[in-house]
Amino acid sequence: MNLALFASGTGSNVKNIIDFFKKNETINIVLVVSNNSSAGALIHAKNNDIEQLAIDKAILNESIPICETLHELEVELVVLAGFLLKIPEKFISNFKGKIINLHPSLLPKFGGKGMYGNNVHKAVLGAKEKKTGITIHFVNENYDEGAIIDQFETALSNKDDLDTIVEKIKKLEKLYFPPTIERLIHKL
Ligand code: GAR
């Protein structure tokens, strides 16, 4: 099973996934894609001898060439690990049921356009939520609305601030995202 990881930023999740599957003989990360040519995610890929691809919004929106690249590499699952651009419908229909996303809240709360990274955590703080967490879900045409695969939560108190929420979410992501991908692959 070949996976492609898409990421836009520092790439801590890309690193976690690469490390988790490093010794796996059947699940291979064959490509890391980013819309940011200086993304940490691409550096993690390079350090692990994984092919890297920097794309821009126009290439993503064109969809067919990038889908062809993924098919040539026999990619069967596309994992959005902190990827902030919307996946176009053409792309989704080429990889039906084979694109998943990590979102740093308990969807359906705090999802949708503009809800990414710290924007999500600030909204969670502002709403005085008693808990937050992560959601791993299939990607459909609407931001953060695809079928939920799994969710993991963490308690919040009035002592929490942006830094502690980020830390709690990163902990959940490291602990649960890679094994959830593995469990899903075994079901596909
Ligand atoms: C992660 O917390 C991920 O859940 C979030 O971006 C961060 C990327 O961190 N994704 C979204 O907000 C998607 N809507 P990373 O670059 O260190 O993996």
PDB file of C-alpha atoms and ligand atoms in Angstrom, residues 9-14 81-84 101-104 115-117 144 169-170 173, ligand 1:
ATOM      1  CA  GLY A   9       3.626  23.732   7.230  1.00  0.00           C
ATOM      2  CA  THR A  10       6.141  22.526   9.761  1.00  0.00           C
ATOM      3  CA  GLY A  11       5.197  18.949   9.098  1.00  0.00           C
ATOM      4  CA  SER A  12       5.257  17.443  12.587  1.00  0.00           C
ATOM      5  CA  ASN A  13       2.529  15.050  11.461  1.00  0.00           C
ATOM      6  CA  VAL A  14       4.433  14.134   8.307  1.00  0.00           C
ATOM      7  CA  ALA A  81      -1.522  16.024   7.323  1.00  0.00           C
ATOM      8  CA  GLY A  82      -1.823  19.754   7.893  1.00  0.00           C
ATOM      9  CA  PHE A  83      -2.625  20.595   4.258  1.00  0.00           C
ATOM     10  CA  LEU A  84      -4.446  23.893   4.082  1.00  0.00           C
ATOM     11  CA  ASN A 101      -7.714  14.544   6.548  1.00  0.00           C
ATOM     12  CA  LEU A 102      -6.598  15.356  10.057  1.00  0.00           C
ATOM     13  CA  HIS A 103      -8.485  18.203  11.711  1.00  0.00           C
ATOM     14  CA  PRO A 104      -7.529  19.656  15.107  1.00  0.00           C
ATOM     15  CA  MET A 115     -10.700  26.880  10.456  1.00  0.00           C
ATOM     16  CA  TYR A 116      -7.168  25.566  10.547  1.00  0.00           C
ATOM     17  CA  GLY A 117      -4.281  25.452  13.005  1.00  0.00           C
ATOM     18  CA  ASP A 144     -14.284  19.158   7.100  1.00  0.00           C
ATOM     19  CA  ILE A 169      -3.423  18.526  20.275  1.00  0.00           C
ATOM     20  CA  LYS A 170       0.119  17.696  19.124  1.00  0.00           C
ATOM     21  CA  GLU A 173      -1.862  13.727  16.834  1.00  0.00           C
TER      22      GLU A 173
HETATM   23  C1  GAR B   1      -2.074  20.098  12.669  1.00  0.00           C
HETATM   24  O1  GAR B   1      -2.406  20.436  13.983  1.00  0.00           O
HETATM   25  C2  GAR B   1      -3.312  19.685  11.901  1.00  0.00           C
HETATM   26  O2  GAR B   1      -4.267  19.077  12.713  1.00  0.00           O
HETATM   27  C3  GAR B   1      -3.791  21.032  11.412  1.00  0.00           C
HETATM   28  O3  GAR B   1      -2.628  21.724  11.044  1.00  0.00           O
HETATM   29  C4  GAR B   1      -1.576  21.324  11.911  1.00  0.00           C
HETATM   30  C5  GAR B   1      -0.345  21.038  11.076  1.00  0.00           C
HETATM   31  O4  GAR B   1       0.758  20.831  11.895  1.00  0.00           O
HETATM   32  N1  GAR B   1      -4.680  20.868  10.287  1.00  0.00           N
HETATM   33  C6  GAR B   1      -5.680  21.702  10.033  1.00  0.00           C
HETATM   34  O5  GAR B   1      -5.899  22.692  10.711  1.00  0.00           O
HETATM   35  C7  GAR B   1      -6.531  21.337   8.823  1.00  0.00           C
HETATM   36  N2  GAR B   1      -7.735  22.086   8.801  1.00  0.00           N
HETATM   37  P1  GAR B   1       2.076  20.149  11.324  1.00  0.00           P
HETATM   38  O6  GAR B   1       2.482  20.920  10.074  1.00  0.00           O
HETATM   39  O7  GAR B   1       3.096  20.305  12.417  1.00  0.00           O
HETATM   40  O8  GAR B   1       1.755  18.705  11.016  1.00  0.00           O
END
